[in-house]
Amino acid sequence: MAGNDWINSYLEAILDAGGAAGEISAAAGGGGGDGGAAAGAGEKRDKASLMLRERGRFSPARYFVEEVISGFDETDLYKTWVRTAAMRSPQERNTRLENMSWRIWNLARKKKQIEGEEASRSARQRLEREKARRYAAADMSEDLSEGEKGENINESSSVHDESTRGRMPRISSTDAIEAWASQHKDKKLYIVLISIHGLIRGENMELGRDSDTGGQVKYVVELARALGSTPGVYRVDLLTRQISAPDVDWSYGEPTEMLSPRNSENFGHDMGESSGAYIVRIPFGPRDKYIPKEHLWPHIQEFVDGALVHIMQMSKVLGEQVGSGQPVWPVVIHGHYADAGDSAALLSGALNVPMVFTGHSLGRDKLEQLLKQGRQTRDEINTIYKIMRRIEAEELCLDASEIIITSTRQEIEQQWGLYDGFDLTMARKLRARIKRGVSCYGRYMPRMIAIPPGMEFSHIVPHDVDLDGEEANEDGSGSPDPPIWADIMRFFSNPRKPMILALARPDPKKNITTLVKAFGEHRELRNLANLTLIMGNRDVIDEMSSTNSAVLTSILKLIDKYDLYGQVAYPKHHKQSEVPEIYRLAARTKGVFINCAFIEPFGLTLIEAAAYGLPMVATRNGGPVDIHRVLDNGILVDPHNQNEIAEALYKLVSDKQMWAQCRQNGLKNIHQFSWPEHCKNYLSRVGALKPRHPRWQKSDDATEISEADSPGDSLRDVHDISLNLKLSLDSEKSSTKENSVRRNLEDAVQKLSRGVSGSRKTESVESIEATTGNKWPSLRRRKHIVVIAVDSVQDSDLVEIIKNVFVASGNERLSGAIGFVLSTSRAISEIHSLLTSGGIEATDFDAFICNSGSDLCYPSSSSEDMLSPAELPFMIDLDYHSQIEYRWGGEGLRKTLIRWAAEKNGSGQVVLVEDEECSSTYCVSFKVKNTEAVPPVKELRKTMRIQALRCHVLYSHDGSKLNVIPVLASRSQALRYLYIRWGVELSNMTVVVGENGDSDYEGLLGGVHKTIILKGSFNAVPNQVHAARSFSLQDVVSFDKPGITSVEGYDPDNLKSALQQFGILKDNV
């Protein structure tokens, strides 16, 4: 030990970083510690260092420990500890060194243990997936064609090589742009983009300020701007979060910001009153705080509700401008990153509009990388990154999306393949079946399309370079150099040398420290070139985040270690508008751009650099592979191998002919990454989607009904309902019943029509309701809606809760100011039995959300509407079914579920049986006989996704009922439908729940509506099927938001007090 200078340097650095035993222990517990060493360290020094990732707490001590752990075997570390223990003597009791060695050995053991656990988990997961894929293949094998059974169909051509088949010519000239404009100028598309984290504005973007404000922010802003300038697109809304926090600029609190087009003169389409691209900021979450993306999850539903209101209003405005009075619905809702994807899925389901998703980076890939380090367990990773909540959101995006847009093929093949909901082989087979018109038995796979991000090149004029001398002056005007040039050049003792340029945040995953080491240890490279590090903006290092400050400190120490003063520039500030000038400076010096990140999802800076004539050296992990395939303008390297990085840089700056060829290749091929090209590819894919939108014809004043509705409004309501509602019958049971139902439905429509006709003579709303018994128009006139959704109580308690809510509502209920909705997993027949047994009239409610949100029913008080004594006095909203039917597997799904249930019952015990009485067209219901033998909801969802069955599986609170419904149906989504269809404001709804509930319980807590939680011993403990959650409830719901309150018990006085607190009741009621 004493003779090993390199090992001692690690120990000294650790002691300098914090030496106290408490600090060392904290570092060890947090995924790092202090380092011992092992014999033979010099031979192992060149081993690849451990890939660093973002951490909640990062310190130099942890960095050095990672270097040790990644470079030494556990046995060597054990020997080191033994040796340090033996070194102790009465004269020198070096217990600190012994303790550090013991801790580092134990960290290595922990790493090995975690690796073993993850290997076992991965093996089990592979077996589960193989079994489920075989199960799905067996379902579809009977009518497979020979082409499907064989392996001759090229996977890339049928799944993800969308950019080469059926593609229009690239935009490489003005003629091509004009031809596109002429073809699509008459379209008036409305596109909604969503990106909710980070700081987003159109100009002077603060890229690099933090890990949430990076390349994605620039991408979505420029995408919105480019789409807004594309012929055929009338309006683009980029929805994000409104932030009015003291620590960010005021511009992020502005509700709306117009994005001015870069080159509007190239696009001749007419501008309208509301046309163009806009950033629309929706307030949600803490109003006065800028919070990281990991803490946004509990506020997602609040964003969805706010975004839904905006889209509804904008659709109406656009309808008046370009839609001939009919709403112009979004042609697509496009989510960016998991949080926005989760939001887009809910909005897509609520509006019945196609969804597109771009992941940017994926949670499962990040989890895999962190687990490979062996430094943190799954629980530790999840605590920091909320990674399981993120992964579930990405799985939902696979369920809900029509298209997944990626930047590279690598993302499709290596990253999306980690998810339960996507499989390349099955996607190929399903695509083949669809083309041949063969049933997929309820299975669906989103289409994966690789479309590289675009860039605006029209303003870029690459300068000519004389390879044997100075560059040519491009304008001859002798204009002064940009100020940023002087800020960089002042660092260099010889500023005429070629510049190696790196532009990245000081983040461990960007691997800047390895770049500095590579530069510092390659003497020929140091003599030939300078190094410029543009690492965001900073004022005081100590005021930066712990991760960024630690990386920057390490870089400064390396500069000092290798004595790189005069050879490395690291300016403190730069503006986003100055980045092009930085590229120009590097190109002027015949330099090279480098991105050596451990993994780069795409690499937009590589394209930007190529546009200015800079060759590249880039990581071979991720998007740069695809960029290099197109541009052919540099060298790909292993980011872990600093020698390879240094040699690649040296080769480019020393070989003038190679540098010139790479430069020329980049400039020649760069048009393939233009924004017009990107938008054309994007719109050609989006335009091929089957249009979906709400299918009813709403009256213009649907959301502006006053208290005293006109008879004409009510007449239109009744007429709409008579055409779109049917009696709640089990019409799917047999063809005989179907014919009977059809005849009965026709009779019902005639009755309603007669009622409307009679009411026209009197022009009285009261006469309409007396004649038809319909109360649906009253939904529009309610000032408030109370939704009773208590799952965790016995039937007798639920009846009492309903009655007490009625009592607490007092005169407001009697006057019709408050309406009521019952929301439950029960079927409508079960609801009828419950109300009858409790002496409650069905007409006391305005609507019933039943079968876990797969059916929406309305009461009918008229005996004339009851076609026979056996029928129930309810009517089902068929418009609602049209909203939720997307990707519903129907009979194919039902057969698969019946087969699955039969397997569960195969051991001789009855585990679950289909509940035919409670099943409906959009709900397959099962009675659970043995809750211990059924999988928890998390595992059941996984099983369905692996088989490409897109559905929503929910257990009742006590585990006695299992409902399988459409993937975008839920009780919370049904509330949003009431807003869309009837104009019932979500902010005027109050949801009453218990302390816990069904599988969809958390959905009833979030959003802009008010929530009353009933607490008390009457709440039963939820069944174990709810126990194995992927993430905690706190990752979904913010319990400290103003709209949530709790009351003890369900006494009318307590309920009344809660309603008064929310302003639903007047104090004197």
Short mmCIF file of N, CA and C in Angstrom, two decimals, residues 179-247:
data_model
loop_
_atom_site.label_atom_id
_atom_site.label_comp_id
_atom_site.label_asym_id
_atom_site.label_seq_id
_atom_site.Cartn_x
_atom_site.Cartn_y
_atom_site.Cartn_z
N ALA A 179 -43.67 23.37 -54.43
CA ALA A 179 -44.56 22.28 -54.86
C ALA A 179 -45.34 21.73 -53.68
N TRP A 180 -44.67 21.56 -52.55
CA TRP A 180 -45.35 21.10 -51.33
C TRP A 180 -46.41 22.11 -50.90
N ALA A 181 -46.06 23.40 -50.93
CA ALA A 181 -47.00 24.44 -50.52
C ALA A 181 -48.24 24.44 -51.41
N SER A 182 -48.03 24.28 -52.71
CA SER A 182 -49.15 24.29 -53.63
C SER A 182 -50.09 23.12 -53.39
N GLN A 183 -49.54 21.98 -53.01
CA GLN A 183 -50.34 20.78 -52.80
C GLN A 183 -51.15 20.83 -51.51
N HIS A 184 -50.64 21.50 -50.47
CA HIS A 184 -51.26 21.42 -49.15
C HIS A 184 -51.78 22.75 -48.62
N LYS A 185 -51.82 23.78 -49.48
CA LYS A 185 -52.17 25.10 -48.99
C LYS A 185 -53.61 25.20 -48.49
N ASP A 186 -54.50 24.33 -48.97
CA ASP A 186 -55.90 24.42 -48.59
C ASP A 186 -56.22 23.74 -47.26
N LYS A 187 -55.28 22.99 -46.71
CA LYS A 187 -55.52 22.34 -45.42
C LYS A 187 -55.41 23.35 -44.29
N LYS A 188 -56.18 23.12 -43.24
CA LYS A 188 -56.16 23.99 -42.07
C LYS A 188 -55.99 23.13 -40.83
N LEU A 189 -54.80 22.62 -40.62
CA LEU A 189 -54.55 21.68 -39.53
C LEU A 189 -54.26 22.41 -38.22
N TYR A 190 -54.74 21.81 -37.16
CA TYR A 190 -54.46 22.28 -35.79
C TYR A 190 -53.68 21.19 -35.09
N ILE A 191 -52.47 21.50 -34.62
CA ILE A 191 -51.58 20.52 -34.00
C ILE A 191 -51.26 20.98 -32.58
N VAL A 192 -51.31 20.04 -31.64
CA VAL A 192 -50.98 20.33 -30.25
C VAL A 192 -49.73 19.56 -29.86
N LEU A 193 -48.71 20.27 -29.43
CA LEU A 193 -47.48 19.68 -28.89
C LEU A 193 -47.47 19.91 -27.38
N ILE A 194 -46.91 18.97 -26.64
CA ILE A 194 -46.84 19.11 -25.17
C ILE A 194 -45.42 18.81 -24.71
N SER A 195 -44.86 19.72 -23.92
CA SER A 195 -43.57 19.50 -23.25
C SER A 195 -43.63 20.33 -21.97
N ILE A 196 -43.74 19.67 -20.83
CA ILE A 196 -44.14 20.40 -19.62
C ILE A 196 -43.01 20.70 -18.65
N HIS A 197 -41.84 20.08 -18.78
CA HIS A 197 -40.79 20.39 -17.81
C HIS A 197 -39.75 21.33 -18.41
N GLY A 198 -38.96 21.91 -17.55
CA GLY A 198 -37.93 22.83 -17.99
C GLY A 198 -38.47 24.23 -18.21
N LEU A 199 -37.59 25.11 -18.67
CA LEU A 199 -37.92 26.51 -18.94
C LEU A 199 -38.02 26.70 -20.45
N ILE A 200 -39.22 27.00 -20.93
CA ILE A 200 -39.47 27.05 -22.37
C ILE A 200 -39.91 28.46 -22.77
N ARG A 201 -39.16 29.04 -23.69
CA ARG A 201 -39.56 30.29 -24.32
C ARG A 201 -38.96 30.33 -25.72
N GLY A 202 -39.46 31.25 -26.53
CA GLY A 202 -39.09 31.25 -27.93
C GLY A 202 -37.74 31.84 -28.24
N GLU A 203 -37.30 32.79 -27.46
CA GLU A 203 -36.03 33.46 -27.72
C GLU A 203 -35.15 33.40 -26.48
N ASN A 204 -33.83 33.47 -26.71
CA ASN A 204 -32.85 33.47 -25.61
C ASN A 204 -33.11 32.33 -24.63
N MET A 205 -33.26 31.13 -25.18
CA MET A 205 -33.48 29.96 -24.33
C MET A 205 -32.28 29.74 -23.41
N GLU A 206 -32.57 29.40 -22.16
CA GLU A 206 -31.51 29.24 -21.16
C GLU A 206 -31.02 27.79 -21.14
N LEU A 207 -30.60 27.33 -22.31
CA LEU A 207 -30.17 25.94 -22.43
C LEU A 207 -28.95 25.69 -21.56
N GLY A 208 -28.98 24.60 -20.81
CA GLY A 208 -27.88 24.27 -19.92
C GLY A 208 -28.02 24.84 -18.53
N ARG A 209 -29.09 25.60 -18.29
CA ARG A 209 -29.28 26.16 -16.94
C ARG A 209 -29.43 25.03 -15.92
N ASP A 210 -30.15 23.98 -16.29
CA ASP A 210 -30.31 22.81 -15.43
C ASP A 210 -30.58 21.61 -16.34
N SER A 211 -30.68 20.45 -15.73
CA SER A 211 -30.82 19.23 -16.52
C SER A 211 -32.16 19.14 -17.22
N ASP A 212 -33.14 19.95 -16.82
CA ASP A 212 -34.46 19.92 -17.46
C ASP A 212 -34.55 20.88 -18.65
N THR A 213 -33.59 21.78 -18.78
CA THR A 213 -33.63 22.78 -19.84
C THR A 213 -32.45 22.53 -20.77
N GLY A 214 -32.62 21.52 -21.62
CA GLY A 214 -31.56 21.12 -22.53
C GLY A 214 -32.04 21.04 -23.97
N GLY A 215 -31.53 20.04 -24.67
CA GLY A 215 -31.83 19.91 -26.09
C GLY A 215 -33.30 19.71 -26.40
N GLN A 216 -34.03 19.06 -25.49
CA GLN A 216 -35.46 18.85 -25.74
C GLN A 216 -36.20 20.18 -25.84
N VAL A 217 -35.84 21.12 -24.99
CA VAL A 217 -36.51 22.43 -25.01
C VAL A 217 -36.32 23.09 -26.37
N LYS A 218 -35.09 23.10 -26.85
CA LYS A 218 -34.84 23.71 -28.15
C LYS A 218 -35.58 22.96 -29.26
N TYR A 219 -35.59 21.65 -29.18
CA TYR A 219 -36.23 20.84 -30.21
C TYR A 219 -37.72 21.15 -30.32
N VAL A 220 -38.43 21.16 -29.19
CA VAL A 220 -39.88 21.34 -29.26
C VAL A 220 -40.24 22.75 -29.70
N VAL A 221 -39.45 23.74 -29.28
CA VAL A 221 -39.73 25.11 -29.71
C VAL A 221 -39.52 25.25 -31.22
N GLU A 222 -38.43 24.72 -31.72
CA GLU A 222 -38.15 24.84 -33.15
C GLU A 222 -39.11 23.99 -33.97
N LEU A 223 -39.54 22.84 -33.43
CA LEU A 223 -40.54 22.02 -34.12
C LEU A 223 -41.85 22.79 -34.25
N ALA A 224 -42.29 23.40 -33.15
CA ALA A 224 -43.53 24.18 -33.19
C ALA A 224 -43.40 25.33 -34.19
N ARG A 225 -42.27 26.01 -34.16
CA ARG A 225 -42.06 27.14 -35.07
C ARG A 225 -42.08 26.68 -36.53
N ALA A 226 -41.39 25.57 -36.81
CA ALA A 226 -41.32 25.08 -38.19
C ALA A 226 -42.67 24.57 -38.68
N LEU A 227 -43.39 23.84 -37.83
CA LEU A 227 -44.72 23.36 -38.23
C LEU A 227 -45.67 24.53 -38.47
N GLY A 228 -45.58 25.55 -37.63
CA GLY A 228 -46.44 26.70 -37.80
C GLY A 228 -46.21 27.45 -39.09
N SER A 229 -45.03 27.26 -39.70
CA SER A 229 -44.71 27.93 -40.96
C SER A 229 -44.90 27.02 -42.16
N THR A 230 -45.38 25.81 -41.93
CA THR A 230 -45.52 24.83 -43.00
C THR A 230 -46.89 24.94 -43.66
N PRO A 231 -46.95 24.96 -44.98
CA PRO A 231 -48.24 25.02 -45.67
C PRO A 231 -49.15 23.88 -45.24
N GLY A 232 -50.42 24.19 -45.03
CA GLY A 232 -51.39 23.19 -44.60
C GLY A 232 -51.62 23.20 -43.11
N VAL A 233 -50.72 23.81 -42.34
CA VAL A 233 -50.86 23.89 -40.89
C VAL A 233 -51.36 25.29 -40.53
N TYR A 234 -52.50 25.37 -39.89
CA TYR A 234 -53.07 26.67 -39.54
C TYR A 234 -52.58 27.16 -38.19
N ARG A 235 -52.57 26.25 -37.20
CA ARG A 235 -52.14 26.66 -35.86
C ARG A 235 -51.42 25.51 -35.16
N VAL A 236 -50.39 25.88 -34.40
CA VAL A 236 -49.66 24.93 -33.56
C VAL A 236 -49.60 25.51 -32.16
N ASP A 237 -50.02 24.72 -31.18
CA ASP A 237 -49.91 25.11 -29.77
C ASP A 237 -48.89 24.22 -29.09
N LEU A 238 -47.87 24.82 -28.49
CA LEU A 238 -46.93 24.09 -27.65
C LEU A 238 -47.33 24.36 -26.20
N LEU A 239 -47.90 23.35 -25.57
CA LEU A 239 -48.39 23.50 -24.20
C LEU A 239 -47.28 23.16 -23.22
N THR A 240 -47.07 24.03 -22.24
CA THR A 240 -46.07 23.79 -21.22
C THR A 240 -46.57 24.37 -19.91
N ARG A 241 -45.70 24.42 -18.91
CA ARG A 241 -46.11 24.87 -17.58
C ARG A 241 -45.87 26.36 -17.43
N GLN A 242 -46.84 27.02 -16.83
CA GLN A 242 -46.68 28.44 -16.49
C GLN A 242 -45.95 28.54 -15.16
N ILE A 243 -44.86 29.30 -15.13
CA ILE A 243 -44.02 29.40 -13.93
C ILE A 243 -43.89 30.87 -13.55
N SER A 244 -44.36 31.21 -12.37
CA SER A 244 -44.24 32.58 -11.86
C SER A 244 -43.42 32.57 -10.58
N ALA A 245 -42.23 32.05 -10.67
CA ALA A 245 -41.36 31.89 -9.50
C ALA A 245 -40.34 33.02 -9.47
N PRO A 246 -39.93 33.43 -8.28
CA PRO A 246 -38.97 34.54 -8.18
C PRO A 246 -37.59 34.21 -8.72
N ASP A 247 -37.25 32.93 -8.82
CA ASP A 247 -35.91 32.57 -9.26
C ASP A 247 -35.82 32.32 -10.77
#
